């Protein structure tokens, strides 16, 4: 099973939140907004365009936001994401860097920059940004950033460091599904199938199954030698996902 792609934790969620929070007042005199207020409005508009896939429009509004408030870190991060969509890696990195300079303690900004660096296969630089993010103001979503870090290190590959990040994520939130799944995949890679089984069972106990995950369970149980468990997972595949490629593999004796 291929390791899943890391997500830019915090950034897209915050974009969705702030892009929908423009407020207006009725019945009161209109006044010219300050540069800071205008920058927020341009940011919110740019974020909406980004979400809708209108990247050129997003770029223009976000650039205007930054002209009005150069220290608006979220605008830099969203502009960096926009430039990635426009295949301009150089400007994307420039704005990731400006984002962390504007708010050095921002977990969101550093996580987004670290994910970018990992996507560029600059793993050591990504790890440094993840480490700095850990020193920031971690909140109840810290497990997502730590799981991103683990996936990045697994891609390097540095499985020992990846495991340390995944376990730290599970310290924050013991039932966090993505970290449990990544641990199952990692233990499978390390041929520690009993541990892989345990992590996958914990994942499946609290999350929706997919054909791919049930097939992973089949492979783990085959290596362990538990034919009853193999049959249970194969039957579940046939029952819940009869049209899947994995179900066809079961029928073909795969």
PDB file of N, CA and C in Angstrom, residues 100-190:
ATOM      1  N   UNK A 100       6.855  32.669   7.334  1.00  0.00           N
ATOM      2  CA  UNK A 100       7.472  32.302   8.610  1.00  0.00           C
ATOM      3  C   UNK A 100       8.264  33.464   9.193  1.00  0.00           C
ATOM      4  N   UNK A 101       8.747  34.363   8.334  1.00  0.00           N
ATOM      5  CA  UNK A 101       9.412  35.560   8.850  1.00  0.00           C
ATOM      6  C   UNK A 101       8.409  36.499   9.510  1.00  0.00           C
ATOM      7  N   UNK A 102       7.201  36.573   8.932  1.00  0.00           N
ATOM      8  CA  UNK A 102       6.182  37.457   9.490  1.00  0.00           C
ATOM      9  C   UNK A 102       5.675  36.947  10.830  1.00  0.00           C
ATOM     10  N   UNK A 103       5.535  35.622  10.964  1.00  0.00           N
ATOM     11  CA  UNK A 103       5.060  35.019  12.217  1.00  0.00           C
ATOM     12  C   UNK A 103       5.927  33.814  12.542  1.00  0.00           C
ATOM     13  N   UNK A 104       7.109  34.037  13.143  1.00  0.00           N
ATOM     14  CA  UNK A 104       8.037  32.925  13.409  1.00  0.00           C
ATOM     15  C   UNK A 104       7.452  31.834  14.302  1.00  0.00           C
ATOM     16  N   UNK A 105       6.498  32.184  15.141  1.00  0.00           N
ATOM     17  CA  UNK A 105       5.916  31.201  16.044  1.00  0.00           C
ATOM     18  C   UNK A 105       4.669  30.530  15.515  1.00  0.00           C
ATOM     19  N   UNK A 106       4.303  30.793  14.256  1.00  0.00           N
ATOM     20  CA  UNK A 106       3.078  30.228  13.690  1.00  0.00           C
ATOM     21  C   UNK A 106       3.285  28.774  13.291  1.00  0.00           C
ATOM     22  N   UNK A 107       2.545  27.875  13.937  1.00  0.00           N
ATOM     23  CA  UNK A 107       2.613  26.456  13.576  1.00  0.00           C
ATOM     24  C   UNK A 107       2.088  26.263  12.155  1.00  0.00           C
ATOM     25  N   UNK A 108       1.003  26.969  11.821  1.00  0.00           N
ATOM     26  CA  UNK A 108       0.432  26.849  10.480  1.00  0.00           C
ATOM     27  C   UNK A 108       1.463  27.199   9.408  1.00  0.00           C
ATOM     28  N   UNK A 109       2.128  28.332   9.574  1.00  0.00           N
ATOM     29  CA  UNK A 109       3.061  28.802   8.560  1.00  0.00           C
ATOM     30  C   UNK A 109       4.221  27.836   8.395  1.00  0.00           C
ATOM     31  N   UNK A 110       4.773  27.375   9.510  1.00  0.00           N
ATOM     32  CA  UNK A 110       5.933  26.478   9.421  1.00  0.00           C
ATOM     33  C   UNK A 110       5.528  25.113   8.881  1.00  0.00           C
ATOM     34  N   UNK A 111       4.349  24.618   9.276  1.00  0.00           N
ATOM     35  CA  UNK A 111       3.886  23.339   8.748  1.00  0.00           C
ATOM     36  C   UNK A 111       3.718  23.419   7.236  1.00  0.00           C
ATOM     37  N   UNK A 112       3.093  24.510   6.764  1.00  0.00           N
ATOM     38  CA  UNK A 112       2.885  24.660   5.319  1.00  0.00           C
ATOM     39  C   UNK A 112       4.220  24.704   4.579  1.00  0.00           C
ATOM     40  N   UNK A 113       5.183  25.450   5.118  1.00  0.00           N
ATOM     41  CA  UNK A 113       6.497  25.537   4.478  1.00  0.00           C
ATOM     42  C   UNK A 113       7.191  24.174   4.508  1.00  0.00           C
ATOM     43  N   UNK A 114       7.073  23.464   5.627  1.00  0.00           N
ATOM     44  CA  UNK A 114       7.699  22.147   5.733  1.00  0.00           C
ATOM     45  C   UNK A 114       7.118  21.173   4.723  1.00  0.00           C
ATOM     46  N   UNK A 115       5.791  21.207   4.557  1.00  0.00           N
ATOM     47  CA  UNK A 115       5.150  20.329   3.568  1.00  0.00           C
ATOM     48  C   UNK A 115       5.670  20.647   2.173  1.00  0.00           C
ATOM     49  N   UNK A 116       5.782  21.923   1.864  1.00  0.00           N
ATOM     50  CA  UNK A 116       6.326  22.335   0.562  1.00  0.00           C
ATOM     51  C   UNK A 116       7.732  21.778   0.372  1.00  0.00           C
ATOM     52  N   UNK A 117       8.589  21.934   1.373  1.00  0.00           N
ATOM     53  CA  UNK A 117       9.969  21.453   1.271  1.00  0.00           C
ATOM     54  C   UNK A 117      10.003  19.937   1.089  1.00  0.00           C
ATOM     55  N   UNK A 118       9.111  19.247   1.772  1.00  0.00           N
ATOM     56  CA  UNK A 118       9.054  17.794   1.621  1.00  0.00           C
ATOM     57  C   UNK A 118       8.630  17.420   0.208  1.00  0.00           C
ATOM     58  N   UNK A 119       7.676  18.144  -0.334  1.00  0.00           N
ATOM     59  CA  UNK A 119       7.244  17.887  -1.707  1.00  0.00           C
ATOM     60  C   UNK A 119       8.391  18.111  -2.703  1.00  0.00           C
ATOM     61  N   UNK A 120       9.316  18.990  -2.351  1.00  0.00           N
ATOM     62  CA  UNK A 120      10.501  19.236  -3.183  1.00  0.00           C
ATOM     63  C   UNK A 120      11.628  18.255  -2.867  1.00  0.00           C
ATOM     64  N   UNK A 121      11.351  17.312  -1.964  1.00  0.00           N
ATOM     65  CA  UNK A 121      12.321  16.292  -1.531  1.00  0.00           C
ATOM     66  C   UNK A 121      13.530  16.911  -0.822  1.00  0.00           C
ATOM     67  N   UNK A 122      13.301  18.010  -0.177  1.00  0.00           N
ATOM     68  CA  UNK A 122      14.333  18.664   0.638  1.00  0.00           C
ATOM     69  C   UNK A 122      14.034  18.286   2.094  1.00  0.00           C
ATOM     70  N   UNK A 123      14.287  17.025   2.393  1.00  0.00           N
ATOM     71  CA  UNK A 123      13.771  16.433   3.621  1.00  0.00           C
ATOM     72  C   UNK A 123      14.390  17.013   4.887  1.00  0.00           C
ATOM     73  N   UNK A 124      15.690  17.263   4.867  1.00  0.00           N
ATOM     74  CA  UNK A 124      16.328  17.798   6.074  1.00  0.00           C
ATOM     75  C   UNK A 124      15.825  19.208   6.385  1.00  0.00           C
ATOM     76  N   UNK A 125      15.640  20.016   5.349  1.00  0.00           N
ATOM     77  CA  UNK A 125      15.100  21.357   5.564  1.00  0.00           C
ATOM     78  C   UNK A 125      13.650  21.279   6.056  1.00  0.00           C
ATOM     79  N   UNK A 126      12.904  20.332   5.518  1.00  0.00           N
ATOM     80  CA  UNK A 126      11.522  20.147   5.980  1.00  0.00           C
ATOM     81  C   UNK A 126      11.499  19.760   7.442  1.00  0.00           C
ATOM     82  N   UNK A 127      12.384  18.844   7.820  1.00  0.00           N
ATOM     83  CA  UNK A 127      12.421  18.398   9.213  1.00  0.00           C
ATOM     84  C   UNK A 127      12.740  19.554  10.149  1.00  0.00           C
ATOM     85  N   UNK A 128      13.622  20.441   9.724  1.00  0.00           N
ATOM     86  CA  UNK A 128      13.953  21.602  10.552  1.00  0.00           C
ATOM     87  C   UNK A 128      12.725  22.482  10.759  1.00  0.00           C
ATOM     88  N   UNK A 129      11.931  22.668   9.706  1.00  0.00           N
ATOM     89  CA  UNK A 129      10.716  23.474   9.859  1.00  0.00           C
ATOM     90  C   UNK A 129       9.689  22.772  10.755  1.00  0.00           C
ATOM     91  N   UNK A 130       9.565  21.459  10.634  1.00  0.00           N
ATOM     92  CA  UNK A 130       8.667  20.726  11.522  1.00  0.00           C
ATOM     93  C   UNK A 130       9.134  20.849  12.977  1.00  0.00           C
ATOM     94  N   UNK A 131      10.444  20.768  13.192  1.00  0.00           N
ATOM     95  CA  UNK A 131      10.978  20.911  14.550  1.00  0.00           C
ATOM     96  C   UNK A 131      10.651  22.297  15.115  1.00  0.00           C
ATOM     97  N   UNK A 132      10.803  23.303  14.290  1.00  0.00           N
ATOM     98  CA  UNK A 132      10.493  24.659  14.747  1.00  0.00           C
ATOM     99  C   UNK A 132       8.995  24.813  14.998  1.00  0.00           C
ATOM    100  N   UNK A 133       8.178  24.174  14.174  1.00  0.00           N
ATOM    101  CA  UNK A 133       6.731  24.221  14.399  1.00  0.00           C
ATOM    102  C   UNK A 133       6.377  23.614  15.750  1.00  0.00           C
ATOM    103  N   UNK A 134       7.075  22.557  16.131  1.00  0.00           N
ATOM    104  CA  UNK A 134       6.813  21.930  17.429  1.00  0.00           C
ATOM    105  C   UNK A 134       7.088  22.874  18.582  1.00  0.00           C
ATOM    106  N   UNK A 135       7.973  23.825  18.370  1.00  0.00           N
ATOM    107  CA  UNK A 135       8.290  24.783  19.432  1.00  0.00           C
ATOM    108  C   UNK A 135       7.291  25.945  19.468  1.00  0.00           C
ATOM    109  N   UNK A 136       6.356  25.946  18.528  1.00  0.00           N
ATOM    110  CA  UNK A 136       5.352  26.998  18.481  1.00  0.00           C
ATOM    111  C   UNK A 136       4.197  26.708  19.422  1.00  0.00           C
ATOM    112  N   UNK A 137       3.126  27.427  19.229  1.00  0.00           N
ATOM    113  CA  UNK A 137       1.951  27.303  20.086  1.00  0.00           C
ATOM    114  C   UNK A 137       1.076  26.162  19.589  1.00  0.00           C
ATOM    115  N   UNK A 138       1.444  24.918  19.950  1.00  0.00           N
ATOM    116  CA  UNK A 138       0.699  23.750  19.495  1.00  0.00           C
ATOM    117  C   UNK A 138      -0.682  23.739  20.134  1.00  0.00           C
ATOM    118  N   UNK A 139      -1.694  23.440  19.313  1.00  0.00           N
ATOM    119  CA  UNK A 139      -3.047  23.399  19.827  1.00  0.00           C
ATOM    120  C   UNK A 139      -3.592  21.980  19.708  1.00  0.00           C
ATOM    121  N   UNK A 140      -4.910  21.831  19.752  1.00  0.00           N
ATOM    122  CA  UNK A 140      -5.480  20.490  19.743  1.00  0.00           C
ATOM    123  C   UNK A 140      -5.459  19.851  18.361  1.00  0.00           C
ATOM    124  N   UNK A 141      -4.799  20.498  17.397  1.00  0.00           N
ATOM    125  CA  UNK A 141      -4.607  19.888  16.082  1.00  0.00           C
ATOM    126  C   UNK A 141      -3.137  19.576  15.826  1.00  0.00           C
ATOM    127  N   UNK A 142      -2.349  19.568  16.878  1.00  0.00           N
ATOM    128  CA  UNK A 142      -0.922  19.313  16.722  1.00  0.00           C
ATOM    129  C   UNK A 142      -0.652  17.943  16.120  1.00  0.00           C
ATOM    130  N   UNK A 143      -1.536  16.984  16.378  1.00  0.00           N
ATOM    131  CA  UNK A 143      -1.314  15.625  15.875  1.00  0.00           C
ATOM    132  C   UNK A 143      -1.280  15.587  14.346  1.00  0.00           C
ATOM    133  N   UNK A 144      -1.962  16.529  13.693  1.00  0.00           N
ATOM    134  CA  UNK A 144      -1.981  16.541  12.222  1.00  0.00           C
ATOM    135  C   UNK A 144      -0.620  16.993  11.699  1.00  0.00           C
ATOM    136  N   UNK A 145      -0.086  18.059  12.284  1.00  0.00           N
ATOM    137  CA  UNK A 145       1.232  18.525  11.881  1.00  0.00           C
ATOM    138  C   UNK A 145       2.290  17.446  12.137  1.00  0.00           C
ATOM    139  N   UNK A 146       2.222  16.773  13.286  1.00  0.00           N
ATOM    140  CA  UNK A 146       3.204  15.745  13.623  1.00  0.00           C
ATOM    141  C   UNK A 146       3.094  14.541  12.685  1.00  0.00           C
ATOM    142  N   UNK A 147       1.887  14.212  12.275  1.00  0.00           N
ATOM    143  CA  UNK A 147       1.720  13.125  11.308  1.00  0.00           C
ATOM    144  C   UNK A 147       2.275  13.524   9.954  1.00  0.00           C
ATOM    145  N   UNK A 148       2.047  14.773   9.533  1.00  0.00           N
ATOM    146  CA  UNK A 148       2.685  15.271   8.310  1.00  0.00           C
ATOM    147  C   UNK A 148       4.197  15.072   8.383  1.00  0.00           C
ATOM    148  N   UNK A 149       4.771  15.422   9.522  1.00  0.00           N
ATOM    149  CA  UNK A 149       6.220  15.289   9.690  1.00  0.00           C
ATOM    150  C   UNK A 149       6.651  13.836   9.566  1.00  0.00           C
ATOM    151  N   UNK A 150       5.864  12.940  10.154  1.00  0.00           N
ATOM    152  CA  UNK A 150       6.197  11.522  10.063  1.00  0.00           C
ATOM    153  C   UNK A 150       6.133  11.002   8.643  1.00  0.00           C
ATOM    154  N   UNK A 151       5.110  11.392   7.899  1.00  0.00           N
ATOM    155  CA  UNK A 151       4.991  10.963   6.499  1.00  0.00           C
ATOM    156  C   UNK A 151       6.181  11.488   5.692  1.00  0.00           C
ATOM    157  N   UNK A 152       6.555  12.721   5.957  1.00  0.00           N
ATOM    158  CA  UNK A 152       7.698  13.310   5.254  1.00  0.00           C
ATOM    159  C   UNK A 152       8.970  12.511   5.526  1.00  0.00           C
ATOM    160  N   UNK A 153       9.209  12.184   6.782  1.00  0.00           N
ATOM    161  CA  UNK A 153      10.414  11.434   7.119  1.00  0.00           C
ATOM    162  C   UNK A 153      10.369  10.010   6.563  1.00  0.00           C
ATOM    163  N   UNK A 154       9.176   9.439   6.464  1.00  0.00           N
ATOM    164  CA  UNK A 154       9.059   8.103   5.866  1.00  0.00           C
ATOM    165  C   UNK A 154       9.393   8.141   4.385  1.00  0.00           C
ATOM    166  N   UNK A 155       9.105   9.268   3.734  1.00  0.00           N
ATOM    167  CA  UNK A 155       9.428   9.406   2.316  1.00  0.00           C
ATOM    168  C   UNK A 155      10.920   9.598   2.096  1.00  0.00           C
ATOM    169  N   UNK A 156      11.642  10.015   3.110  1.00  0.00           N
ATOM    170  CA  UNK A 156      13.076  10.327   2.955  1.00  0.00           C
ATOM    171  C   UNK A 156      13.895   9.147   2.448  1.00  0.00           C
ATOM    172  N   UNK A 157      13.937   7.928   2.967  1.00  0.00           N
ATOM    173  CA  UNK A 157      13.209   7.471   4.145  1.00  0.00           C
ATOM    174  C   UNK A 157      14.082   7.472   5.403  1.00  0.00           C
ATOM    175  N   UNK A 158      13.472   7.871   6.521  1.00  0.00           N
ATOM    176  CA  UNK A 158      14.064   7.758   7.845  1.00  0.00           C
ATOM    177  C   UNK A 158      12.952   7.213   8.734  1.00  0.00           C
ATOM    178  N   UNK A 159      12.823   5.892   8.754  1.00  0.00           N
ATOM    179  CA  UNK A 159      11.682   5.268   9.418  1.00  0.00           C
ATOM    180  C   UNK A 159      11.729   5.447  10.928  1.00  0.00           C
ATOM    181  N   UNK A 160      12.918   5.508  11.493  1.00  0.00           N
ATOM    182  CA  UNK A 160      13.018   5.715  12.934  1.00  0.00           C
ATOM    183  C   UNK A 160      12.460   7.085  13.325  1.00  0.00           C
ATOM    184  N   UNK A 161      12.845   8.098  12.570  1.00  0.00           N
ATOM    185  CA  UNK A 161      12.338   9.438  12.877  1.00  0.00           C
ATOM    186  C   UNK A 161      10.852   9.539  12.549  1.00  0.00           C
ATOM    187  N   UNK A 162      10.436   8.886  11.467  1.00  0.00           N
ATOM    188  CA  UNK A 162       9.010   8.880  11.127  1.00  0.00           C
ATOM    189  C   UNK A 162       8.195   8.286  12.267  1.00  0.00           C
ATOM    190  N   UNK A 163       8.644   7.170  12.799  1.00  0.00           N
ATOM    191  CA  UNK A 163       7.909   6.535  13.899  1.00  0.00           C
ATOM    192  C   UNK A 163       7.837   7.445  15.115  1.00  0.00           C
ATOM    193  N   UNK A 164       8.931   8.144  15.400  1.00  0.00           N
ATOM    194  CA  UNK A 164       8.932   9.051  16.554  1.00  0.00           C
ATOM    195  C   UNK A 164       7.860  10.131  16.382  1.00  0.00           C
ATOM    196  N   UNK A 165       7.729  10.671  15.178  1.00  0.00           N
ATOM    197  CA  UNK A 165       6.695  11.680  14.930  1.00  0.00           C
ATOM    198  C   UNK A 165       5.291  11.077  15.067  1.00  0.00           C
ATOM    199  N   UNK A 166       5.081   9.896  14.486  1.00  0.00           N
ATOM    200  CA  UNK A 166       3.754   9.277  14.576  1.00  0.00           C
ATOM    201  C   UNK A 166       3.368   9.007  16.026  1.00  0.00           C
ATOM    202  N   UNK A 167       4.318   8.513  16.799  1.00  0.00           N
ATOM    203  CA  UNK A 167       4.014   8.221  18.204  1.00  0.00           C
ATOM    204  C   UNK A 167       3.739   9.505  18.984  1.00  0.00           C
ATOM    205  N   UNK A 168       4.450  10.551  18.638  1.00  0.00           N
ATOM    206  CA  UNK A 168       4.195  11.835  19.299  1.00  0.00           C
ATOM    207  C   UNK A 168       2.789  12.343  18.941  1.00  0.00           C
ATOM    208  N   UNK A 169       2.396  12.128  17.682  1.00  0.00           N
ATOM    209  CA  UNK A 169       1.030  12.506  17.278  1.00  0.00           C
ATOM    210  C   UNK A 169       0.003  11.741  18.094  1.00  0.00           C
ATOM    211  N   UNK A 170       0.259  10.452  18.315  1.00  0.00           N
ATOM    212  CA  UNK A 170      -0.676   9.631  19.080  1.00  0.00           C
ATOM    213  C   UNK A 170      -0.646   9.969  20.568  1.00  0.00           C
ATOM    214  N   UNK A 171       0.451  10.552  21.037  1.00  0.00           N
ATOM    215  CA  UNK A 171       0.465  11.057  22.418  1.00  0.00           C
ATOM    216  C   UNK A 171      -0.537  12.207  22.563  1.00  0.00           C
ATOM    217  N   UNK A 172      -0.621  13.037  21.523  1.00  0.00           N
ATOM    218  CA  UNK A 172      -1.576  14.147  21.561  1.00  0.00           C
ATOM    219  C   UNK A 172      -3.007  13.645  21.421  1.00  0.00           C
ATOM    220  N   UNK A 173      -3.209  12.669  20.545  1.00  0.00           N
ATOM    221  CA  UNK A 173      -4.561  12.173  20.288  1.00  0.00           C
ATOM    222  C   UNK A 173      -4.480  10.678  19.986  1.00  0.00           C
ATOM    223  N   UNK A 174      -4.687   9.832  20.992  1.00  0.00           N
ATOM    224  CA  UNK A 174      -4.434   8.390  20.852  1.00  0.00           C
ATOM    225  C   UNK A 174      -5.218   7.707  19.740  1.00  0.00           C
ATOM    226  N   UNK A 175      -6.381   8.213  19.372  1.00  0.00           N
ATOM    227  CA  UNK A 175      -7.184   7.566  18.340  1.00  0.00           C
ATOM    228  C   UNK A 175      -7.162   8.319  17.018  1.00  0.00           C
ATOM    229  N   UNK A 176      -6.142   9.136  16.806  1.00  0.00           N
ATOM    230  CA  UNK A 176      -6.078   9.887  15.552  1.00  0.00           C
ATOM    231  C   UNK A 176      -5.829   8.910  14.404  1.00  0.00           C
ATOM    232  N   UNK A 177      -6.803   8.820  13.510  1.00  0.00           N
ATOM    233  CA  UNK A 177      -6.802   7.778  12.498  1.00  0.00           C
ATOM    234  C   UNK A 177      -5.608   7.801  11.571  1.00  0.00           C
ATOM    235  N   UNK A 178      -5.227   8.970  11.083  1.00  0.00           N
ATOM    236  CA  UNK A 178      -4.133   9.024  10.114  1.00  0.00           C
ATOM    237  C   UNK A 178      -2.823   8.542  10.714  1.00  0.00           C
ATOM    238  N   UNK A 179      -2.563   8.903  11.974  1.00  0.00           N
ATOM    239  CA  UNK A 179      -1.324   8.435  12.615  1.00  0.00           C
ATOM    240  C   UNK A 179      -1.367   6.928  12.839  1.00  0.00           C
ATOM    241  N   UNK A 180      -2.531   6.390  13.228  1.00  0.00           N
ATOM    242  CA  UNK A 180      -2.665   4.938  13.398  1.00  0.00           C
ATOM    243  C   UNK A 180      -2.417   4.218  12.077  1.00  0.00           C
ATOM    244  N   UNK A 181      -2.990   4.745  11.011  1.00  0.00           N
ATOM    245  CA  UNK A 181      -2.811   4.116   9.712  1.00  0.00           C
ATOM    246  C   UNK A 181      -1.359   4.179   9.264  1.00  0.00           C
ATOM    247  N   UNK A 182      -0.729   5.330   9.448  1.00  0.00           N
ATOM    248  CA  UNK A 182       0.673   5.454   9.054  1.00  0.00           C
ATOM    249  C   UNK A 182       1.566   4.517   9.857  1.00  0.00           C
ATOM    250  N   UNK A 183       1.241   4.328  11.127  1.00  0.00           N
ATOM    251  CA  UNK A 183       2.010   3.377  11.932  1.00  0.00           C
ATOM    252  C   UNK A 183       1.812   1.949  11.422  1.00  0.00           C
ATOM    253  N   UNK A 184       0.591   1.617  11.008  1.00  0.00           N
ATOM    254  CA  UNK A 184       0.341   0.281  10.453  1.00  0.00           C
ATOM    255  C   UNK A 184       1.172   0.070   9.186  1.00  0.00           C
ATOM    256  N   UNK A 185       1.196   1.083   8.310  1.00  0.00           N
ATOM    257  CA  UNK A 185       1.975   0.978   7.074  1.00  0.00           C
ATOM    258  C   UNK A 185       3.459   0.859   7.387  1.00  0.00           C
ATOM    259  N   UNK A 186       3.935   1.664   8.331  1.00  0.00           N
ATOM    260  CA  UNK A 186       5.352   1.639   8.693  1.00  0.00           C
ATOM    261  C   UNK A 186       5.749   0.280   9.264  1.00  0.00           C
ATOM    262  N   UNK A 187       4.930  -0.259  10.163  1.00  0.00           N
ATOM    263  CA  UNK A 187       5.256  -1.557  10.772  1.00  0.00           C
ATOM    264  C   UNK A 187       5.194  -2.669   9.750  1.00  0.00           C
ATOM    265  N   UNK A 188       4.315  -2.519   8.775  1.00  0.00           N
ATOM    266  CA  UNK A 188       4.269  -3.481   7.667  1.00  0.00           C
ATOM    267  C   UNK A 188       5.575  -3.420   6.882  1.00  0.00           C
ATOM    268  N   UNK A 189       6.073  -2.210   6.613  1.00  0.00           N
ATOM    269  CA  UNK A 189       7.341  -2.057   5.914  1.00  0.00           C
ATOM    270  C   UNK A 189       8.479  -2.712   6.696  1.00  0.00           C
ATOM    271  N   UNK A 190       8.413  -2.607   8.003  1.00  0.00           N
ATOM    272  CA  UNK A 190       9.467  -3.158   8.853  1.00  0.00           C
ATOM    273  C   UNK A 190       9.264  -4.639   9.153  1.00  0.00           C
TER     274      UNK A 190
END
